[in-house]
Amino acid sequence: MEHLISMQDLEQSELLNLMNLAKNIENKDVLIDLRGKLVALLFFEPSTRTRFSFEAAMKKLGGETFSMTGDQHYSTKKGETIKDTLKTISMYADLIVVRSAVEGMARYAAEIVDIPVINAGDGANQHPTQALLDLYSIQKTQQKLKNLKIAMVGDLKFGRTVHSLAQAMASFSPQLFFSSPSHLAMPKHIKNDLEKAGVHYQEQKDFDRNISQLDILYMTRIQKERFADPEDYERVKNTFILKRSMLQDVKPNFKIMHPLPRVNEIEKEVDNTPYAYYFQQAQNGMFIRQAVIAVLLKAVSL
Ligand code: CP
């Protein structure tokens, strides 16, 4: 691993080894010392979890971070190219984490700097550390990754986390169920990848129709910021709302996941059921990001 840009860059064995490392980090079974190392956090789009969990991850490993948020106070405002900005930052840091609204930005950064790059979300494309923490959360709650029934619900077009997760699950023989407004369906290229991998998936209108059979219900937010027409958003924003009353007949191992932030797609009353897992899921992100940083900075090998 030189960079982490897309889930497709990872072999299944690397993925499993990363999760194992995250588990050892969480259980304090391994000591990693990144004193003297510096990570640049470049967030051109808003973030709470990804940014702060990367920061927490680096600090817990003894390293340090510096941040760039938005583009208002930097020399790009004076006409500097993003290429020169990235090149300059790579002179100070040992690793770059980048989030951008531009699809392909992290791949571009990896091509022009000589230090590792982690994609922290590029437009509607990929969010690989989210997929890794999602897999880690699924493994922790189900004690396995194979042969699970997983429903993905909400904005499957713009929701990059479901793209990365669907690809990540593909080698574990899942049964996938997709529910979205019709113009926010899972993109064709992701469905093609699933078909090539022999994954069984089904698109269904009512996301709670088979809720009693599911192992994981993965809810997502309708991504308002990616709509060209605000009225389009208004029309679909209340399409899929998970209510506590829908959870009557779920399996004991059933868990609700969400990459967060949520808006209104999970009722607050669901939070204090044993099925809600989204805040623990966010915590798992710190362990996974510790593992990814440690591997890319060659403090441990996979
Ligand atoms: N899940 C996620 O990417 O959250 P943030 O946008 O808050 O980083």
PDB file of C-alpha atoms and ligand atoms in Angstrom:
ATOM      1  CA  MET A   1       0.000   0.000   0.000  1.00  0.00           C
ATOM      2  CA  GLU A   2       1.479   3.347  -1.087  1.00  0.00           C
ATOM      3  CA  HIS A   3      -1.768   5.337  -1.016  1.00  0.00           C
ATOM      4  CA  LEU A   4      -5.428   4.647  -0.171  1.00  0.00           C
ATOM      5  CA  ILE A   5      -7.562   6.144  -2.942  1.00  0.00           C
ATOM      6  CA  SER A   6     -10.229   3.558  -3.773  1.00  0.00           C
ATOM      7  CA  MET A   7     -11.468   0.287  -2.269  1.00  0.00           C
ATOM      8  CA  GLN A   8     -10.538  -1.365  -5.539  1.00  0.00           C
ATOM      9  CA  ASP A   9      -6.869  -0.675  -4.748  1.00  0.00           C
ATOM     10  CA  LEU A  10      -7.072  -3.166  -1.867  1.00  0.00           C
ATOM     11  CA  GLU A  11      -6.808  -6.944  -2.092  1.00  0.00           C
ATOM     12  CA  GLN A  12      -9.085  -8.911   0.235  1.00  0.00           C
ATOM     13  CA  SER A  13      -6.064 -10.045   2.292  1.00  0.00           C
ATOM     14  CA  GLU A  14      -4.930  -6.408   2.814  1.00  0.00           C
ATOM     15  CA  LEU A  15      -8.417  -5.448   3.842  1.00  0.00           C
ATOM     16  CA  LEU A  16      -8.618  -8.248   6.415  1.00  0.00           C
ATOM     17  CA  ASN A  17      -5.121  -7.482   7.719  1.00  0.00           C
ATOM     18  CA  LEU A  18      -6.040  -3.812   8.146  1.00  0.00           C
ATOM     19  CA  MET A  19      -9.087  -4.787  10.166  1.00  0.00           C
ATOM     20  CA  ASN A  20      -7.005  -7.132  12.281  1.00  0.00           C
ATOM     21  CA  LEU A  21      -4.524  -4.340  12.940  1.00  0.00           C
ATOM     22  CA  ALA A  22      -7.375  -1.987  13.879  1.00  0.00           C
ATOM     23  CA  LYS A  23      -8.627  -4.608  16.343  1.00  0.00           C
ATOM     24  CA  ASN A  24      -5.164  -4.938  17.905  1.00  0.00           C
ATOM     25  CA  ILE A  25      -4.961  -1.143  18.165  1.00  0.00           C
ATOM     26  CA  GLU A  26      -8.406  -0.960  19.777  1.00  0.00           C
ATOM     27  CA  ASN A  27      -7.493  -3.721  22.251  1.00  0.00           C
ATOM     28  CA  LYS A  28      -4.104  -2.100  22.933  1.00  0.00           C
ATOM     29  CA  ASP A  29      -2.342  -5.296  21.817  1.00  0.00           C
ATOM     30  CA  VAL A  30       0.108  -3.387  19.645  1.00  0.00           C
ATOM     31  CA  LEU A  31       2.184  -0.296  20.323  1.00  0.00           C
ATOM     32  CA  ILE A  32       2.773   2.063  17.414  1.00  0.00           C
ATOM     33  CA  ASP A  33       4.914   5.147  17.851  1.00  0.00           C
ATOM     34  CA  LEU A  34       4.575   7.921  15.260  1.00  0.00           C
ATOM     35  CA  ARG A  35       6.414  10.606  17.228  1.00  0.00           C
ATOM     36  CA  GLY A  36       7.994  13.100  14.823  1.00  0.00           C
ATOM     37  CA  LYS A  37       5.525  12.318  12.011  1.00  0.00           C
ATOM     38  CA  LEU A  38       3.175  14.944  10.633  1.00  0.00           C
ATOM     39  CA  VAL A  39      -0.091  14.462   8.726  1.00  0.00           C
ATOM     40  CA  ALA A  40      -1.636  17.244   6.613  1.00  0.00           C
ATOM     41  CA  LEU A  41      -5.449  17.254   6.746  1.00  0.00           C
ATOM     42  CA  LEU A  42      -6.751  19.043   3.644  1.00  0.00           C
ATOM     43  CA  PHE A  43     -10.518  19.364   3.845  1.00  0.00           C
ATOM     44  CA  PHE A  44     -12.020  21.374   1.003  1.00  0.00           C
ATOM     45  CA  GLU A  45     -15.503  20.063   1.940  1.00  0.00           C
ATOM     46  CA  PRO A  46     -17.131  20.059   5.413  1.00  0.00           C
ATOM     47  CA  SER A  47     -16.439  17.137   7.750  1.00  0.00           C
ATOM     48  CA  THR A  48     -16.830  16.302  11.418  1.00  0.00           C
ATOM     49  CA  ARG A  49     -16.122  12.595  11.796  1.00  0.00           C
ATOM     50  CA  THR A  50     -13.521  12.010   9.134  1.00  0.00           C
ATOM     51  CA  ARG A  51     -11.439  15.061   9.966  1.00  0.00           C
ATOM     52  CA  PHE A  52     -11.531  14.712  13.739  1.00  0.00           C
ATOM     53  CA  SER A  53     -11.087  10.947  13.736  1.00  0.00           C
ATOM     54  CA  PHE A  54      -7.990  11.311  11.534  1.00  0.00           C
ATOM     55  CA  GLU A  55      -6.708  13.965  13.909  1.00  0.00           C
ATOM     56  CA  ALA A  56      -7.495  11.827  16.972  1.00  0.00           C
ATOM     57  CA  ALA A  57      -5.959   8.765  15.284  1.00  0.00           C
ATOM     58  CA  MET A  58      -2.677  10.553  14.561  1.00  0.00           C
ATOM     59  CA  LYS A  59      -2.455  12.105  18.029  1.00  0.00           C
ATOM     60  CA  LYS A  60      -3.178   8.785  19.744  1.00  0.00           C
ATOM     61  CA  LEU A  61      -0.230   7.306  17.837  1.00  0.00           C
ATOM     62  CA  GLY A  62       2.046  10.106  19.111  1.00  0.00           C
ATOM     63  CA  GLY A  63       2.141  12.047  15.841  1.00  0.00           C
ATOM     64  CA  GLU A  64       0.875  15.491  14.909  1.00  0.00           C
ATOM     65  CA  THR A  65      -1.381  17.115  12.324  1.00  0.00           C
ATOM     66  CA  PHE A  66      -1.926  20.426  10.604  1.00  0.00           C
ATOM     67  CA  SER A  67      -5.106  21.354   8.773  1.00  0.00           C
ATOM     68  CA  MET A  68      -6.393  23.258   5.799  1.00  0.00           C
ATOM     69  CA  THR A  69     -10.164  23.756   5.786  1.00  0.00           C
ATOM     70  CA  GLY A  70     -12.041  25.324   2.886  1.00  0.00           C
ATOM     71  CA  ASP A  71     -10.002  27.495   0.529  1.00  0.00           C
ATOM     72  CA  GLN A  72     -10.658  30.990   1.843  1.00  0.00           C
ATOM     73  CA  HIS A  73      -7.424  31.714   3.684  1.00  0.00           C
ATOM     74  CA  TYR A  74      -4.802  30.113   1.480  1.00  0.00           C
ATOM     75  CA  SER A  75      -2.737  31.166  -1.508  1.00  0.00           C
ATOM     76  CA  THR A  76      -5.095  29.416  -3.950  1.00  0.00           C
ATOM     77  CA  LYS A  77      -7.118  32.635  -3.433  1.00  0.00           C
ATOM     78  CA  LYS A  78      -4.134  34.532  -4.916  1.00  0.00           C
ATOM     79  CA  GLY A  79      -4.163  32.339  -7.989  1.00  0.00           C
ATOM     80  CA  GLU A  80      -1.896  29.470  -6.898  1.00  0.00           C
ATOM     81  CA  THR A  81      -2.763  26.182  -8.563  1.00  0.00           C
ATOM     82  CA  ILE A  82      -3.917  23.222  -6.476  1.00  0.00           C
ATOM     83  CA  LYS A  83      -0.929  21.341  -7.905  1.00  0.00           C
ATOM     84  CA  ASP A  84       1.555  23.867  -6.436  1.00  0.00           C
ATOM     85  CA  THR A  85      -0.387  23.922  -3.164  1.00  0.00           C
ATOM     86  CA  LEU A  86      -0.258  20.129  -2.829  1.00  0.00           C
ATOM     87  CA  LYS A  87       3.410  19.987  -3.815  1.00  0.00           C
ATOM     88  CA  THR A  88       4.262  22.655  -1.210  1.00  0.00           C
ATOM     89  CA  ILE A  89       2.311  20.924   1.571  1.00  0.00           C
ATOM     90  CA  SER A  90       4.080  17.670   0.759  1.00  0.00           C
ATOM     91  CA  MET A  91       7.375  19.431   1.607  1.00  0.00           C
ATOM     92  CA  TYR A  92       6.196  19.803   5.227  1.00  0.00           C
ATOM     93  CA  ALA A  93       4.105  16.673   5.865  1.00  0.00           C
ATOM     94  CA  ASP A  94       4.733  12.903   5.881  1.00  0.00           C
ATOM     95  CA  LEU A  95       1.220  12.014   4.670  1.00  0.00           C
ATOM     96  CA  ILE A  96      -1.699  13.897   3.126  1.00  0.00           C
ATOM     97  CA  VAL A  97      -5.377  13.241   3.845  1.00  0.00           C
ATOM     98  CA  VAL A  98      -7.589  15.008   1.309  1.00  0.00           C
ATOM     99  CA  ARG A  99     -11.337  15.565   1.004  1.00  0.00           C
ATOM    100  CA  SER A 100     -12.694  17.403  -2.016  1.00  0.00           C
ATOM    101  CA  ALA A 101     -15.917  17.872  -3.942  1.00  0.00           C
ATOM    102  CA  VAL A 102     -13.917  17.060  -7.086  1.00  0.00           C
ATOM    103  CA  GLU A 103     -14.018  13.392  -8.107  1.00  0.00           C
ATOM    104  CA  GLY A 104     -10.486  12.139  -8.707  1.00  0.00           C
ATOM    105  CA  MET A 105      -8.793  14.816  -6.548  1.00  0.00           C
ATOM    106  CA  ALA A 106      -7.109  12.289  -4.232  1.00  0.00           C
ATOM    107  CA  ARG A 107      -5.848  10.245  -7.212  1.00  0.00           C
ATOM    108  CA  TYR A 108      -4.521  13.473  -8.748  1.00  0.00           C
ATOM    109  CA  ALA A 109      -2.776  14.399  -5.492  1.00  0.00           C
ATOM    110  CA  ALA A 110      -1.172  10.948  -5.328  1.00  0.00           C
ATOM    111  CA  GLU A 111       0.247  11.454  -8.802  1.00  0.00           C
ATOM    112  CA  ILE A 112       1.950  14.731  -7.989  1.00  0.00           C
ATOM    113  CA  VAL A 113       3.329  14.307  -4.468  1.00  0.00           C
ATOM    114  CA  ASP A 114       6.002  11.888  -3.223  1.00  0.00           C
ATOM    115  CA  ILE A 115       4.307  11.053   0.091  1.00  0.00           C
ATOM    116  CA  PRO A 116       1.298   8.781   0.801  1.00  0.00           C
ATOM    117  CA  VAL A 117      -2.194  10.158   0.123  1.00  0.00           C
ATOM    118  CA  ILE A 118      -5.465   9.024   1.711  1.00  0.00           C
ATOM    119  CA  ASN A 119      -8.770   9.795   0.008  1.00  0.00           C
ATOM    120  CA  ALA A 120     -11.117  11.169   2.701  1.00  0.00           C
ATOM    121  CA  GLY A 121     -13.972  11.476   0.175  1.00  0.00           C
ATOM    122  CA  ASP A 122     -13.927  12.798  -3.405  1.00  0.00           C
ATOM    123  CA  GLY A 123     -17.280  14.124  -4.575  1.00  0.00           C
ATOM    124  CA  ALA A 124     -19.797  11.332  -5.104  1.00  0.00           C
ATOM    125  CA  ASN A 125     -17.031   8.870  -5.941  1.00  0.00           C
ATOM    126  CA  GLN A 126     -15.249   7.059  -3.066  1.00  0.00           C
ATOM    127  CA  HIS A 127     -14.644   7.202   0.689  1.00  0.00           C
ATOM    128  CA  PRO A 128     -12.395   4.196   1.322  1.00  0.00           C
ATOM    129  CA  THR A 129     -11.608   4.691   5.028  1.00  0.00           C
ATOM    130  CA  GLN A 130     -15.376   4.921   5.615  1.00  0.00           C
ATOM    131  CA  ALA A 131     -15.799   1.575   3.830  1.00  0.00           C
ATOM    132  CA  LEU A 132     -13.052   0.060   5.975  1.00  0.00           C
ATOM    133  CA  LEU A 133     -14.645   1.294   9.184  1.00  0.00           C
ATOM    134  CA  ASP A 134     -17.999   0.045   7.943  1.00  0.00           C
ATOM    135  CA  LEU A 135     -16.522  -3.412   7.314  1.00  0.00           C
ATOM    136  CA  TYR A 136     -14.855  -3.314  10.722  1.00  0.00           C
ATOM    137  CA  SER A 137     -18.205  -2.409  12.304  1.00  0.00           C
ATOM    138  CA  ILE A 138     -19.984  -5.192  10.429  1.00  0.00           C
ATOM    139  CA  GLN A 139     -17.321  -7.714  11.479  1.00  0.00           C
ATOM    140  CA  LYS A 140     -17.544  -6.557  15.117  1.00  0.00           C
ATOM    141  CA  THR A 141     -21.323  -6.769  15.295  1.00  0.00           C
ATOM    142  CA  GLN A 142     -21.883  -9.903  13.192  1.00  0.00           C
ATOM    143  CA  GLN A 143     -18.637 -11.799  13.988  1.00  0.00           C
ATOM    144  CA  LYS A 144     -18.343 -12.473  10.263  1.00  0.00           C
ATOM    145  CA  LEU A 145     -18.392 -10.710   6.888  1.00  0.00           C
ATOM    146  CA  LYS A 146     -19.611 -13.543   4.668  1.00  0.00           C
ATOM    147  CA  ASN A 147     -23.161 -14.284   3.540  1.00  0.00           C
ATOM    148  CA  LEU A 148     -24.833 -11.285   5.157  1.00  0.00           C
ATOM    149  CA  LYS A 149     -28.068  -9.610   4.121  1.00  0.00           C
ATOM    150  CA  ILE A 150     -27.454  -5.886   3.885  1.00  0.00           C
ATOM    151  CA  ALA A 151     -29.872  -3.152   2.809  1.00  0.00           C
ATOM    152  CA  MET A 152     -28.533   0.214   1.623  1.00  0.00           C
ATOM    153  CA  VAL A 153     -31.092   2.992   1.737  1.00  0.00           C
ATOM    154  CA  GLY A 154     -31.301   6.647   0.717  1.00  0.00           C
ATOM    155  CA  ASP A 155     -29.139   8.564  -1.720  1.00  0.00           C
ATOM    156  CA  LEU A 156     -27.268   5.761  -3.450  1.00  0.00           C
ATOM    157  CA  LYS A 157     -26.239   7.956  -6.373  1.00  0.00           C
ATOM    158  CA  PHE A 158     -24.352  10.723  -4.569  1.00  0.00           C
ATOM    159  CA  GLY A 159     -23.612   8.754  -1.392  1.00  0.00           C
ATOM    160  CA  ARG A 160     -19.962   7.812  -1.894  1.00  0.00           C
ATOM    161  CA  THR A 161     -19.926   5.662   1.263  1.00  0.00           C
ATOM    162  CA  VAL A 162     -22.340   3.130  -0.250  1.00  0.00           C
ATOM    163  CA  HIS A 163     -20.252   2.935  -3.429  1.00  0.00           C
ATOM    164  CA  SER A 164     -17.119   2.065  -1.461  1.00  0.00           C
ATOM    165  CA  LEU A 165     -19.008  -0.303   0.868  1.00  0.00           C
ATOM    166  CA  ALA A 166     -20.742  -2.205  -1.949  1.00  0.00           C
ATOM    167  CA  GLN A 167     -17.386  -2.757  -3.655  1.00  0.00           C
ATOM    168  CA  ALA A 168     -15.749  -3.714  -0.351  1.00  0.00           C
ATOM    169  CA  MET A 169     -18.480  -6.281   0.440  1.00  0.00           C
ATOM    170  CA  ALA A 170     -18.386  -7.800  -3.046  1.00  0.00           C
ATOM    171  CA  SER A 171     -15.855 -10.483  -2.167  1.00  0.00           C
ATOM    172  CA  PHE A 172     -17.845 -11.652   0.873  1.00  0.00           C
ATOM    173  CA  SER A 173     -20.891 -13.095  -0.944  1.00  0.00           C
ATOM    174  CA  PRO A 174     -23.496 -10.700   0.437  1.00  0.00           C
ATOM    175  CA  GLN A 175     -27.137 -10.337  -0.514  1.00  0.00           C
ATOM    176  CA  LEU A 176     -27.654  -6.626  -1.116  1.00  0.00           C
ATOM    177  CA  PHE A 177     -30.934  -4.677  -1.219  1.00  0.00           C
ATOM    178  CA  PHE A 178     -30.981  -1.132  -2.595  1.00  0.00           C
ATOM    179  CA  SER A 179     -33.751   1.395  -1.881  1.00  0.00           C
ATOM    180  CA  SER A 180     -33.555   4.954  -3.193  1.00  0.00           C
ATOM    181  CA  PRO A 181     -35.635   7.563  -5.013  1.00  0.00           C
ATOM    182  CA  SER A 182     -35.535   6.405  -8.649  1.00  0.00           C
ATOM    183  CA  HIS A 183     -33.166   9.148  -9.840  1.00  0.00           C
ATOM    184  CA  LEU A 184     -30.805   8.516  -6.910  1.00  0.00           C
ATOM    185  CA  ALA A 185     -30.248   4.820  -7.624  1.00  0.00           C
ATOM    186  CA  MET A 186     -26.963   2.956  -7.213  1.00  0.00           C
ATOM    187  CA  PRO A 187     -24.834   3.926 -10.253  1.00  0.00           C
ATOM    188  CA  LYS A 188     -24.576   1.510 -13.163  1.00  0.00           C
ATOM    189  CA  HIS A 189     -20.795   1.141 -12.861  1.00  0.00           C
ATOM    190  CA  ILE A 190     -21.117  -0.076  -9.262  1.00  0.00           C
ATOM    191  CA  LYS A 191     -23.867  -2.520 -10.256  1.00  0.00           C
ATOM    192  CA  ASN A 192     -21.648  -3.740 -13.107  1.00  0.00           C
ATOM    193  CA  ASP A 193     -18.828  -4.368 -10.634  1.00  0.00           C
ATOM    194  CA  LEU A 194     -21.229  -6.339  -8.410  1.00  0.00           C
ATOM    195  CA  GLU A 195     -22.495  -8.380 -11.356  1.00  0.00           C
ATOM    196  CA  LYS A 196     -18.936  -9.198 -12.419  1.00  0.00           C
ATOM    197  CA  ALA A 197     -18.213 -10.361  -8.867  1.00  0.00           C
ATOM    198  CA  GLY A 198     -21.375 -12.540  -8.915  1.00  0.00           C
ATOM    199  CA  VAL A 199     -23.033 -10.562  -6.117  1.00  0.00           C
ATOM    200  CA  HIS A 200     -26.781 -10.953  -5.742  1.00  0.00           C
ATOM    201  CA  TYR A 201     -28.476  -7.553  -5.452  1.00  0.00           C
ATOM    202  CA  GLN A 202     -32.073  -6.409  -5.646  1.00  0.00           C
ATOM    203  CA  GLU A 203     -33.600  -2.949  -5.986  1.00  0.00           C
ATOM    204  CA  GLN A 204     -36.750  -2.515  -3.897  1.00  0.00           C
ATOM    205  CA  LYS A 205     -39.157   0.354  -3.318  1.00  0.00           C
ATOM    206  CA  ASP A 206     -40.069  -0.306   0.333  1.00  0.00           C
ATOM    207  CA  PHE A 207     -36.885  -0.496   2.351  1.00  0.00           C
ATOM    208  CA  ASP A 208     -38.574  -2.047   5.405  1.00  0.00           C
ATOM    209  CA  ARG A 209     -40.347  -4.787   3.424  1.00  0.00           C
ATOM    210  CA  ASN A 210     -37.788  -7.449   4.372  1.00  0.00           C
ATOM    211  CA  ILE A 211     -36.377  -5.785   7.490  1.00  0.00           C
ATOM    212  CA  SER A 212     -36.981  -8.938   9.576  1.00  0.00           C
ATOM    213  CA  GLN A 213     -34.494 -10.859   7.387  1.00  0.00           C
ATOM    214  CA  LEU A 214     -31.715  -8.286   7.425  1.00  0.00           C
ATOM    215  CA  ASP A 215     -28.422  -8.370   9.304  1.00  0.00           C
ATOM    216  CA  ILE A 216     -27.490  -4.764   8.514  1.00  0.00           C
ATOM    217  CA  LEU A 217     -29.602  -1.779   7.533  1.00  0.00           C
ATOM    218  CA  TYR A 218     -27.295   0.926   6.160  1.00  0.00           C
ATOM    219  CA  MET A 219     -29.171   4.247   6.078  1.00  0.00           C
ATOM    220  CA  THR A 220     -27.801   7.307   4.266  1.00  0.00           C
ATOM    221  CA  ARG A 221     -28.664  10.985   4.011  1.00  0.00           C
ATOM    222  CA  ILE A 222     -30.066  12.542   0.844  1.00  0.00           C
ATOM    223  CA  GLN A 223     -27.117  14.726  -0.187  1.00  0.00           C
ATOM    224  CA  LYS A 224     -28.729  18.140  -0.500  1.00  0.00           C
ATOM    225  CA  GLU A 225     -25.461  19.860  -1.448  1.00  0.00           C
ATOM    226  CA  ARG A 226     -25.135  17.791  -4.651  1.00  0.00           C
ATOM    227  CA  PHE A 227     -28.557  18.740  -6.104  1.00  0.00           C
ATOM    228  CA  ALA A 228     -28.551  21.301  -8.926  1.00  0.00           C
ATOM    229  CA  ASP A 229     -32.240  22.115  -8.271  1.00  0.00           C
ATOM    230  CA  PRO A 230     -33.249  22.669  -4.579  1.00  0.00           C
ATOM    231  CA  GLU A 231     -36.855  21.712  -5.436  1.00  0.00           C
ATOM    232  CA  ASP A 232     -35.660  18.245  -6.435  1.00  0.00           C
ATOM    233  CA  TYR A 233     -34.248  17.856  -2.939  1.00  0.00           C
ATOM    234  CA  GLU A 234     -37.492  19.062  -1.329  1.00  0.00           C
ATOM    235  CA  ARG A 235     -39.421  16.432  -3.313  1.00  0.00           C
ATOM    236  CA  VAL A 236     -37.353  13.463  -2.093  1.00  0.00           C
ATOM    237  CA  LYS A 237     -36.020  14.492   1.330  1.00  0.00           C
ATOM    238  CA  ASN A 238     -38.670  12.585   3.310  1.00  0.00           C
ATOM    239  CA  THR A 239     -38.842   9.462   1.143  1.00  0.00           C
ATOM    240  CA  PHE A 240     -37.073   7.055   3.502  1.00  0.00           C
ATOM    241  CA  ILE A 241     -37.419   7.538   7.249  1.00  0.00           C
ATOM    242  CA  LEU A 242     -36.618   4.740   9.671  1.00  0.00           C
ATOM    243  CA  LYS A 243     -39.114   4.668  12.539  1.00  0.00           C
ATOM    244  CA  ARG A 244     -38.831   2.776  15.806  1.00  0.00           C
ATOM    245  CA  SER A 245     -42.133   1.025  15.040  1.00  0.00           C
ATOM    246  CA  MET A 246     -40.496  -0.680  12.042  1.00  0.00           C
ATOM    247  CA  LEU A 247     -38.121  -2.590  14.340  1.00  0.00           C
ATOM    248  CA  GLN A 248     -40.664  -4.976  15.917  1.00  0.00           C
ATOM    249  CA  ASP A 249     -39.561  -8.180  14.176  1.00  0.00           C
ATOM    250  CA  VAL A 250     -35.870  -7.673  13.475  1.00  0.00           C
ATOM    251  CA  LYS A 251     -33.270 -10.381  14.146  1.00  0.00           C
ATOM    252  CA  PRO A 252     -31.308 -10.218  17.448  1.00  0.00           C
ATOM    253  CA  ASN A 253     -28.068  -9.540  15.543  1.00  0.00           C
ATOM    254  CA  PHE A 254     -29.669  -6.785  13.424  1.00  0.00           C
ATOM    255  CA  LYS A 255     -27.793  -3.470  13.428  1.00  0.00           C
ATOM    256  CA  ILE A 256     -28.552  -0.060  11.947  1.00  0.00           C
ATOM    257  CA  MET A 257     -25.572   1.727  10.494  1.00  0.00           C
ATOM    258  CA  HIS A 258     -25.243   5.219   9.036  1.00  0.00           C
ATOM    259  CA  PRO A 259     -22.050   7.030   7.977  1.00  0.00           C
ATOM    260  CA  LEU A 260     -23.512  10.212   9.552  1.00  0.00           C
ATOM    261  CA  PRO A 261     -24.297  13.075   9.491  1.00  0.00           C
ATOM    262  CA  ARG A 262     -27.995  12.246   9.574  1.00  0.00           C
ATOM    263  CA  VAL A 263     -30.743  14.733   8.884  1.00  0.00           C
ATOM    264  CA  ASN A 264     -34.177  13.143   9.361  1.00  0.00           C
ATOM    265  CA  GLU A 265     -33.749   9.636   7.922  1.00  0.00           C
ATOM    266  CA  ILE A 266     -33.508   7.924  11.337  1.00  0.00           C
ATOM    267  CA  GLU A 267     -35.971   8.991  14.013  1.00  0.00           C
ATOM    268  CA  LYS A 268     -34.259  10.002  17.264  1.00  0.00           C
ATOM    269  CA  GLU A 269     -36.384   7.347  19.088  1.00  0.00           C
ATOM    270  CA  VAL A 270     -34.344   4.672  17.288  1.00  0.00           C
ATOM    271  CA  ASP A 271     -31.144   5.846  19.022  1.00  0.00           C
ATOM    272  CA  ASN A 272     -31.878   4.105  22.311  1.00  0.00           C
ATOM    273  CA  THR A 273     -32.719   0.725  20.816  1.00  0.00           C
ATOM    274  CA  PRO A 274     -30.111  -2.057  20.897  1.00  0.00           C
ATOM    275  CA  TYR A 275     -30.035  -1.947  17.091  1.00  0.00           C
ATOM    276  CA  ALA A 276     -28.629   1.573  16.683  1.00  0.00           C
ATOM    277  CA  TYR A 277     -24.906   1.311  16.000  1.00  0.00           C
ATOM    278  CA  TYR A 278     -24.045   4.560  14.200  1.00  0.00           C
ATOM    279  CA  PHE A 279     -22.145   6.309  16.989  1.00  0.00           C
ATOM    280  CA  GLN A 280     -20.020   3.229  17.770  1.00  0.00           C
ATOM    281  CA  GLN A 281     -19.489   3.002  14.000  1.00  0.00           C
ATOM    282  CA  ALA A 282     -18.060   6.536  14.050  1.00  0.00           C
ATOM    283  CA  GLN A 283     -15.779   5.559  16.943  1.00  0.00           C
ATOM    284  CA  ASN A 284     -14.540   2.549  14.980  1.00  0.00           C
ATOM    285  CA  GLY A 285     -13.314   5.030  12.368  1.00  0.00           C
ATOM    286  CA  MET A 286     -10.569   6.157  14.719  1.00  0.00           C
ATOM    287  CA  PHE A 287      -9.143   2.624  15.072  1.00  0.00           C
ATOM    288  CA  ILE A 288      -9.291   1.956  11.335  1.00  0.00           C
ATOM    289  CA  ARG A 289      -7.657   5.304  10.540  1.00  0.00           C
ATOM    290  CA  GLN A 290      -4.900   4.590  13.069  1.00  0.00           C
ATOM    291  CA  ALA A 291      -4.265   1.316  11.221  1.00  0.00           C
ATOM    292  CA  VAL A 292      -4.248   2.922   7.753  1.00  0.00           C
ATOM    293  CA  ILE A 293      -1.903   5.746   8.823  1.00  0.00           C
ATOM    294  CA  ALA A 294       0.472   3.319  10.565  1.00  0.00           C
ATOM    295  CA  VAL A 295       0.704   1.111   7.466  1.00  0.00           C
ATOM    296  CA  LEU A 296       1.167   3.988   5.013  1.00  0.00           C
ATOM    297  CA  LEU A 297       3.879   5.514   7.214  1.00  0.00           C
ATOM    298  CA  LYS A 298       5.503   2.072   7.360  1.00  0.00           C
ATOM    299  CA  ALA A 299       5.371   1.872  11.165  1.00  0.00           C
ATOM    300  CA  VAL A 300       3.919  -1.630  10.704  1.00  0.00           C
ATOM    301  CA  SER A 301       3.574  -3.904   7.674  1.00  0.00           C
ATOM    302  CA  LEU A 302       0.508  -5.845   6.588  1.00  0.00           C
TER     303      LEU A 302
HETATM  304  N1   CP B   1     -19.040   9.845   7.520  1.00  0.00           N
HETATM  305  C1   CP B   1     -18.454  11.023   7.182  1.00  0.00           C
HETATM  306  O1   CP B   1     -17.686  11.103   6.187  1.00  0.00           O
HETATM  307  O2   CP B   1     -18.742  12.057   8.030  1.00  0.00           O
HETATM  308  P1   CP B   1     -18.149  13.524   7.925  1.00  0.00           P
HETATM  309  O3   CP B   1     -18.662  14.117   6.620  1.00  0.00           O
HETATM  310  O4   CP B   1     -18.617  14.248   9.131  1.00  0.00           O
HETATM  311  O5   CP B   1     -16.640  13.403   7.861  1.00  0.00           O
END
